[in-house]
Structures are given as C-alpha cells and as structure tokens.
XYZ file of C-alpha atoms in Angstrom:
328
model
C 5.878 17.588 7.218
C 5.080 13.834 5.686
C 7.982 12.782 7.341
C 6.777 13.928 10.672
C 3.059 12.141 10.066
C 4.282 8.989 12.222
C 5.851 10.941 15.366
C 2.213 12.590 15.553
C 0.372 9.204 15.070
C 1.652 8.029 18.420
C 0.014 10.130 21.031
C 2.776 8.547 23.806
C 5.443 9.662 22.198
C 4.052 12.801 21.653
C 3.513 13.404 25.439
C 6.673 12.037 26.786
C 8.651 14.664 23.387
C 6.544 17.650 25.729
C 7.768 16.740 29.202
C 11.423 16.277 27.521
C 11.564 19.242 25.485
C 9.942 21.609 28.813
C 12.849 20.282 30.904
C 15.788 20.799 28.376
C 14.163 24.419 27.721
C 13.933 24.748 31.441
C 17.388 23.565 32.025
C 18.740 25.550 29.208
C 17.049 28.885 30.521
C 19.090 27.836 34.031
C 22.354 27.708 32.238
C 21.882 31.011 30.261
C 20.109 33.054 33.304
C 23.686 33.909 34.087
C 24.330 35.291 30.923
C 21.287 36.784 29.818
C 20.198 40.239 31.030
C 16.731 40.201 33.229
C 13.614 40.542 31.041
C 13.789 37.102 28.513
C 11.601 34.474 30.809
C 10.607 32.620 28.038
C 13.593 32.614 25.553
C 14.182 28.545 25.482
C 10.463 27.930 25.845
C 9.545 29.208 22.664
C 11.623 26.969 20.341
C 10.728 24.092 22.433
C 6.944 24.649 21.803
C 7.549 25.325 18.476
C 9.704 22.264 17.584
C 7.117 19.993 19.510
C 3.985 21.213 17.944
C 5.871 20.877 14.365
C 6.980 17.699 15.030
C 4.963 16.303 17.021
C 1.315 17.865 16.449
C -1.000 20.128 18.129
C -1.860 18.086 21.643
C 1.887 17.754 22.523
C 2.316 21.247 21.567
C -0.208 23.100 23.920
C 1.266 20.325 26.642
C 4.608 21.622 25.933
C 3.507 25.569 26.175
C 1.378 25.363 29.461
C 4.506 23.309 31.177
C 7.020 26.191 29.911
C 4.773 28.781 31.073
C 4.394 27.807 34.315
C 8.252 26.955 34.341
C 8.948 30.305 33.251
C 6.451 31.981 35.750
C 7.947 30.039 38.388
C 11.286 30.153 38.152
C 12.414 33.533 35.766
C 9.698 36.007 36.601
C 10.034 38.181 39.268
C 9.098 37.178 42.161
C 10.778 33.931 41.441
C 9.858 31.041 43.215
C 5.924 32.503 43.381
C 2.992 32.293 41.214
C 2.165 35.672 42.371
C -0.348 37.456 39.704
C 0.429 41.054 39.263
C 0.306 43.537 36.548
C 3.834 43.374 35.002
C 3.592 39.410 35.736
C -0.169 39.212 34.089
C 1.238 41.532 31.021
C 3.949 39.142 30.564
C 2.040 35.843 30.821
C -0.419 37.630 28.308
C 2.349 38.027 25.966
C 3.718 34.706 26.182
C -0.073 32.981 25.651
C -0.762 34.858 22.615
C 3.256 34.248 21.233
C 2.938 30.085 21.692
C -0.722 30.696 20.600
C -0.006 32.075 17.445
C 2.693 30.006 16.862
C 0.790 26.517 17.519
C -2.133 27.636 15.547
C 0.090 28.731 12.451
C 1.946 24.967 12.650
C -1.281 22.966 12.954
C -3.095 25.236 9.775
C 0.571 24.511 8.311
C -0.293 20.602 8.931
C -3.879 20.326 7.884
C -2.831 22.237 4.516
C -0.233 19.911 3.920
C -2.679 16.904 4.556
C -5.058 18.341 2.745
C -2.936 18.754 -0.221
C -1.446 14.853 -0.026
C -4.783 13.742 0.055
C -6.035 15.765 -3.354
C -2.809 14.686 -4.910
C -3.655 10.835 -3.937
C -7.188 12.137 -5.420
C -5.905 13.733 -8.578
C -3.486 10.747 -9.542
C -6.553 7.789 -8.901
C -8.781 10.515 -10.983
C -6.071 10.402 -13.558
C -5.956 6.574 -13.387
C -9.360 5.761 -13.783
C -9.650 8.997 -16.574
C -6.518 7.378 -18.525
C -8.465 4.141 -18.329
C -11.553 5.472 -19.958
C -9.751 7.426 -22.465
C -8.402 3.957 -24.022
C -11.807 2.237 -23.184
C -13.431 4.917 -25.110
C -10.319 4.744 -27.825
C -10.956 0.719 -28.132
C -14.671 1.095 -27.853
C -14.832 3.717 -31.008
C -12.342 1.717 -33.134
C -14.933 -1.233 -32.143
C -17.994 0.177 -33.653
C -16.149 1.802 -36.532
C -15.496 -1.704 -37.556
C -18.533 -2.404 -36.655
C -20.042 -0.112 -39.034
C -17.481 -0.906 -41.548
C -18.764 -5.030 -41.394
C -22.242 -3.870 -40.920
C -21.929 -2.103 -44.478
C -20.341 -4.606 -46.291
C -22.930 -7.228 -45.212
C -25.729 -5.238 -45.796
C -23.924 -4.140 -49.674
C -24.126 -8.170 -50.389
C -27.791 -8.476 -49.731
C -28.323 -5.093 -52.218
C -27.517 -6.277 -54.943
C -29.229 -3.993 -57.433
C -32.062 -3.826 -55.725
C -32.863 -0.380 -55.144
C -35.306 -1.237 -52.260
C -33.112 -3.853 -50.889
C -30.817 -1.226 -50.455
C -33.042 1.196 -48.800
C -33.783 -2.204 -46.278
C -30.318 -2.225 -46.141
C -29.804 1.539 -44.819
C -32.847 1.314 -42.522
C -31.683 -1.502 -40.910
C -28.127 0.231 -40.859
C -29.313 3.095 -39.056
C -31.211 0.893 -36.539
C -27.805 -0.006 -35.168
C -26.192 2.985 -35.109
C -28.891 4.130 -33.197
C -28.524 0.971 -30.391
C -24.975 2.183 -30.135
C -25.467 5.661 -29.649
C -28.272 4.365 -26.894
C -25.240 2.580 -24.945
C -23.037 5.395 -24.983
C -25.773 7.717 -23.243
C -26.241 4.874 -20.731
C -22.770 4.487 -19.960
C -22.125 8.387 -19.255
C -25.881 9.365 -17.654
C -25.608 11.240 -14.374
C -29.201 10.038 -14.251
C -28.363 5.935 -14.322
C -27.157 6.988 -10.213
C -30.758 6.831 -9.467
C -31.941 3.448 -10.782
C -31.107 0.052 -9.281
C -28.337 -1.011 -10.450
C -30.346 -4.557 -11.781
C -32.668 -2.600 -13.855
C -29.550 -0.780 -15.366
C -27.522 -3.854 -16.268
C -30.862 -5.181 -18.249
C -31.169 -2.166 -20.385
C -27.684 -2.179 -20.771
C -27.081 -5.849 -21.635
C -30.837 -5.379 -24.468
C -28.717 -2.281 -26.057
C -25.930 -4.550 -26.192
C -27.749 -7.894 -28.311
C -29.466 -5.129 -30.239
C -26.032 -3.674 -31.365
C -24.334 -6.709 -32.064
C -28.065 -8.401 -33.671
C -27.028 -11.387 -31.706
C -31.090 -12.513 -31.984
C -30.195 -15.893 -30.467
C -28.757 -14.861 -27.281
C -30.567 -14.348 -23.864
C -28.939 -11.924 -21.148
C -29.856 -12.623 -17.756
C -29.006 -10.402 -15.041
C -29.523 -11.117 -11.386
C -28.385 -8.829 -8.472
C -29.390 -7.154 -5.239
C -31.456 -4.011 -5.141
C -28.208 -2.067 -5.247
C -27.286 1.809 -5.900
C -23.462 2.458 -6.355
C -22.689 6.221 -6.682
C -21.614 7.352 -10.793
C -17.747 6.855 -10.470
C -18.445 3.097 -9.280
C -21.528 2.463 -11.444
C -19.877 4.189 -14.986
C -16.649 2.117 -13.775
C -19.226 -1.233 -13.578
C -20.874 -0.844 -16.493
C -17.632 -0.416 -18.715
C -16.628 -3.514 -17.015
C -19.743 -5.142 -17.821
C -19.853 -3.804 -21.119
C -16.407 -4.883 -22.243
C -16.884 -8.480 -20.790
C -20.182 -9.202 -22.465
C -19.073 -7.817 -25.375
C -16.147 -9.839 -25.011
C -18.635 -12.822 -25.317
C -20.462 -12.304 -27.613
C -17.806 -11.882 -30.355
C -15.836 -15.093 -29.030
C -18.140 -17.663 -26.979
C -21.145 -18.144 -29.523
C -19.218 -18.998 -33.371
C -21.583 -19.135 -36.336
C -24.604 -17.669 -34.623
C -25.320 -20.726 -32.130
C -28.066 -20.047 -29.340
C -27.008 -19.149 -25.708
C -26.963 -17.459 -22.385
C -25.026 -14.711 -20.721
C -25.712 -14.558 -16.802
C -24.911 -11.400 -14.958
C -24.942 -11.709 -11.253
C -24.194 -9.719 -8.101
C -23.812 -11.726 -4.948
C -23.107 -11.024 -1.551
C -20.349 -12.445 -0.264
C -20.026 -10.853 3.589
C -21.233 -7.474 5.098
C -18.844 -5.253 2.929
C -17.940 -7.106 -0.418
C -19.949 -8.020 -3.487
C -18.733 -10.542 -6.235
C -19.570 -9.921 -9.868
C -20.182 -12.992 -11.778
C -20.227 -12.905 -15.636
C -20.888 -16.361 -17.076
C -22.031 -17.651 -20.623
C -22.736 -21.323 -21.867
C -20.842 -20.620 -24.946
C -17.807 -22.457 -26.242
C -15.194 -21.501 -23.431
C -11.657 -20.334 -23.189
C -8.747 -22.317 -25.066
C -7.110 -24.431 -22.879
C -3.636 -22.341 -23.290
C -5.700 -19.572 -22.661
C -3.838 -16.305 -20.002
C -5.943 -13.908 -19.082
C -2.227 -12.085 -18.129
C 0.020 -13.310 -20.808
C -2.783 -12.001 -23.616
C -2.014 -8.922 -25.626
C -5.430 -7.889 -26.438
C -6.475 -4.270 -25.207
C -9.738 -5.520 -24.322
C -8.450 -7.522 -21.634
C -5.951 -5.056 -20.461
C -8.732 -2.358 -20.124
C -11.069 -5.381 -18.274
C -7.868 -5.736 -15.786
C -8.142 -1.924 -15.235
C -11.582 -1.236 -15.089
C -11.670 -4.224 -12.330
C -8.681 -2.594 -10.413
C -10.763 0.927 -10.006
C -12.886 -1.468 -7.956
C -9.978 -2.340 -6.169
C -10.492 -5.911 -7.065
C -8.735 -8.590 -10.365
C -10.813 -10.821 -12.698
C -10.289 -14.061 -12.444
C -11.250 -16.754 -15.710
C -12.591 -19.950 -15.294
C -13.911 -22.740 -17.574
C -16.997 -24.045 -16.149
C -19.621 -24.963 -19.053
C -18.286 -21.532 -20.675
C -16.541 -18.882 -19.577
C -17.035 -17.454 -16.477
C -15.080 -14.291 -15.047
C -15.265 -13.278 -11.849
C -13.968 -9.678 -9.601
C -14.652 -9.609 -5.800
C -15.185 -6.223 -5.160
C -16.238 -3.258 -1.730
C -18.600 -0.801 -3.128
C-alpha cells in the first residue's frame, strides 16, 4: 500500500489507469465469451475494478466500475446491444453494484487504515525522539543539581565552622535553594504554564533560575511577543531556554562579575519566530565548536532546538549570543 501512495497522488493517471483497465476487461470478456458458458457478464470487470481502486485509489475505482457496468450491460447481458431494464437485467445490475461496492469500500477502509497507521508510527517515533531527549535532559539536569547540592554543602560547611548557629544559617539558606530548584522543575512540567504568555513564563523561569544558582549580580531580561505555544512546544522551549541560560551563567560571568542575559522572541516573517539568547559576559573561546564539543549540554541544546525543527547557531558579539529560527 505505501508503495502505491504516488500512483493515487496523481489524479491523471488515475483516470487514464480506469479507461485502460475497462477496455482490457472489456476486450478480455470478448475473447473469453466464446469460451465461457452464458451467465458471467461481469467476470473481467471485477478484477479490473479491484486492481484500480487498490492501486490507484477510490475516484479511479468507482470510474473504473460504472464504465464496466455499462460495458457489461451493453455488450454481455441479454439483450445485448440494449440498455433495456428488466427484471433478470435489474437483478443482475443489482448484484454487480453491491459486488464492486463492497469491494471499493473494503480497499479504500484498507487505505485510510494503512495511512492512518504510517502517520501514528511517524507520531510514535518523533514522540520517542523528543521523550529520549528529555530523558537525558532530565538525566544531565539531576546530575546538575546533585552537584549542585554537593558544592552548595561544602561551601556552606566552610562558613560553619563551629558555630552552631552559623550552621543552622547554613542549612536555612541550603534549603532555600533546594526549594528554587524544585520551583523550576514544576515550571518546566505544568500543564498549567499553556495558559500564560509565554513572556511572563520565561521571567519566572529565568528569577527561579538566578535564585538557584545565587547569581545576585546578574539581570535576566526577557523580551517577546504576547505569544501562547501549545505544552509540547512550550516544555520543549523552556528546556531550551533553561539549558542555555544555565549554560551562561556557569561559563560567561567568572568570579562573580555583574551582567546581563537577554531573552528575546522576534518575528522574523508571517510563520517563523527567532529565539535570541544573548549575555554581555566573557564570550566563547576563539577555537570554540558548538559541533566538535563533547559536552552533553550542548548535545541536548542541539536536540531540544531540532524538536523545533530549527539548529542553534553561536556567535561572539559582546558575549555570547545563540540563536534557533524556529515555526511554532
């Protein structure tokens, strides 16, 4: 059946396979009337209707079946040469309707199940795709705060001392991060976040973000449209967003220097958007390659930005600036 989906695109073809199939049936039927015994008018028409609706789709098919039935009414049943209605001749026109009827209807059901089924496969393997990519987001993103926590603790055990309310400070302000984390998570996988525009979503995001990380000297700007983007997109954005800024702030801002991340969403013609991450921080070595680089959190960038259906690109331009051109 997929390798008939191109004969059944082209609605020519189609026609002309109907008028050439009716006249090889027809002319087949002459060549056997000899043979046969009276009482099989429509014994080449049927595999012609049937091979032209299979191969060729449902329009061709019911073309096919009303030029062999009037072929066979014509020419094979009595009186020949007549489309004279009578009861024997209405009986057997009646059987021959519901026969190709049947048989086109079964072969078109046949067809939409099998399209059906290619389309929920090319469903189920991008649904696999983009789940696969979240798994190892979700993989890199855990073994991120675990460190996390892990360099949180050991900062906060050098300020203790043996101070025992140092170290309840310590805990406290411990537990105030854990709790900015956990904050992010529920953002990223909220059904709810579908409702809000998708500017007012980024800020909260991008606050949860500086809070985790207690970058205090960084501001996070975010300008865009007054945008909604169903879950898969706007889960699939945020990641994105997520890992990039992220991305920055362990990299473009060394020893706790001020600056500015800048999330934008522009316009650029009626159906695509362009994301636009930029900072003011330090910038990307010059031997830098966004493809060349081994680091998971670049690979998972690449793949979050290809669920888009679009590839970052990496500039130097004051900072770092990363770009994906995207359709919602």
């Amino acid at each position: 059946m997929h390798a008939t989906e191109r004969l059944r695109a082209r609605a020519w073809l189609g026609e002309g396979a109907a008028l050439t199939a009716s006249a090889l049936a027809l002319g087949l039927r002459f060549a056997l009337d000899d043979i046969l015994p009276p009482g099989f008018p429509y014994l080449t028409f049927f595999p012609a209707v049937i091979l032209t609706t299979f191969f060729f789709g449902l329009r061709p098919g019911i073309t096919c079946a009303a030029l062999s039935g009037f072929a066979a009414w014509y020419f094979f049943i009595p009186p020949a040469s007549t489309f004279l209605i009578d009861g024997p001749t209405a009986l057997a026109l009646c059987f021959y309707v519901f026969i190709v009827a049947v048989d086109i209807a079964l072969i078109h059901v046949m067809h939409r199940a099998g399209e059906r089924l290619r389309t929920e496969r090319q469903v189920s393997a991008r649904l696999y795709e983009q789940q696969r990519t979240m798994f190892q987001e979700l993989q890199h993103r855990v073994a991120n705060n675990m460190q996390f926590v892990a360099a949180l603790l050991t900062l906060q055990k050098r300020k203790v001392g043996n101070d025992p309310k140092a170290a309840l400070t310590a805990l406290d302000e411990a537990r105030v991060r854990l709790e900015t984390i956990s904050r992010i998570h529920r953002r990223l996988y909220d059904p709810s976040s579908i409702e809000r525009p998708v500017g007012q979503y980024l800020k909260e995001l991008c606050t949860d973000l500086l809070d985790a990380t207690g970058a205090q000297n960084i501001v996070c700007l975010v300008d865009t449209p007054p945008l909604r983007f169903d879950l898969t997109q706007l889960t699939t954005l945020s990641l994105l967003v997520v890992e990039v800024v992220t991305n920055a702030l362990k990299h473009a801002f060394p020893d706790g220097r001020r600056g500015t991340i800048t999330i934008q969403l522009e316009q650029l013609d009626a159906e695509r958007l362009q994301l636009v991450i930029a900072d003011d921080g330090r910038g990307m070595p010059a031997d830098f390659d966004p493809d060349a680089t081994r680091s998971l959190g670049f690979r998972i960038a690449q793949g979050l930005a290809g669920q888009l259906g679009g590839q970052l690109t990496y500039s130097n331009e004051g900072g770092t600036v990363v770009r994906l051109a995207f359709t919602p």
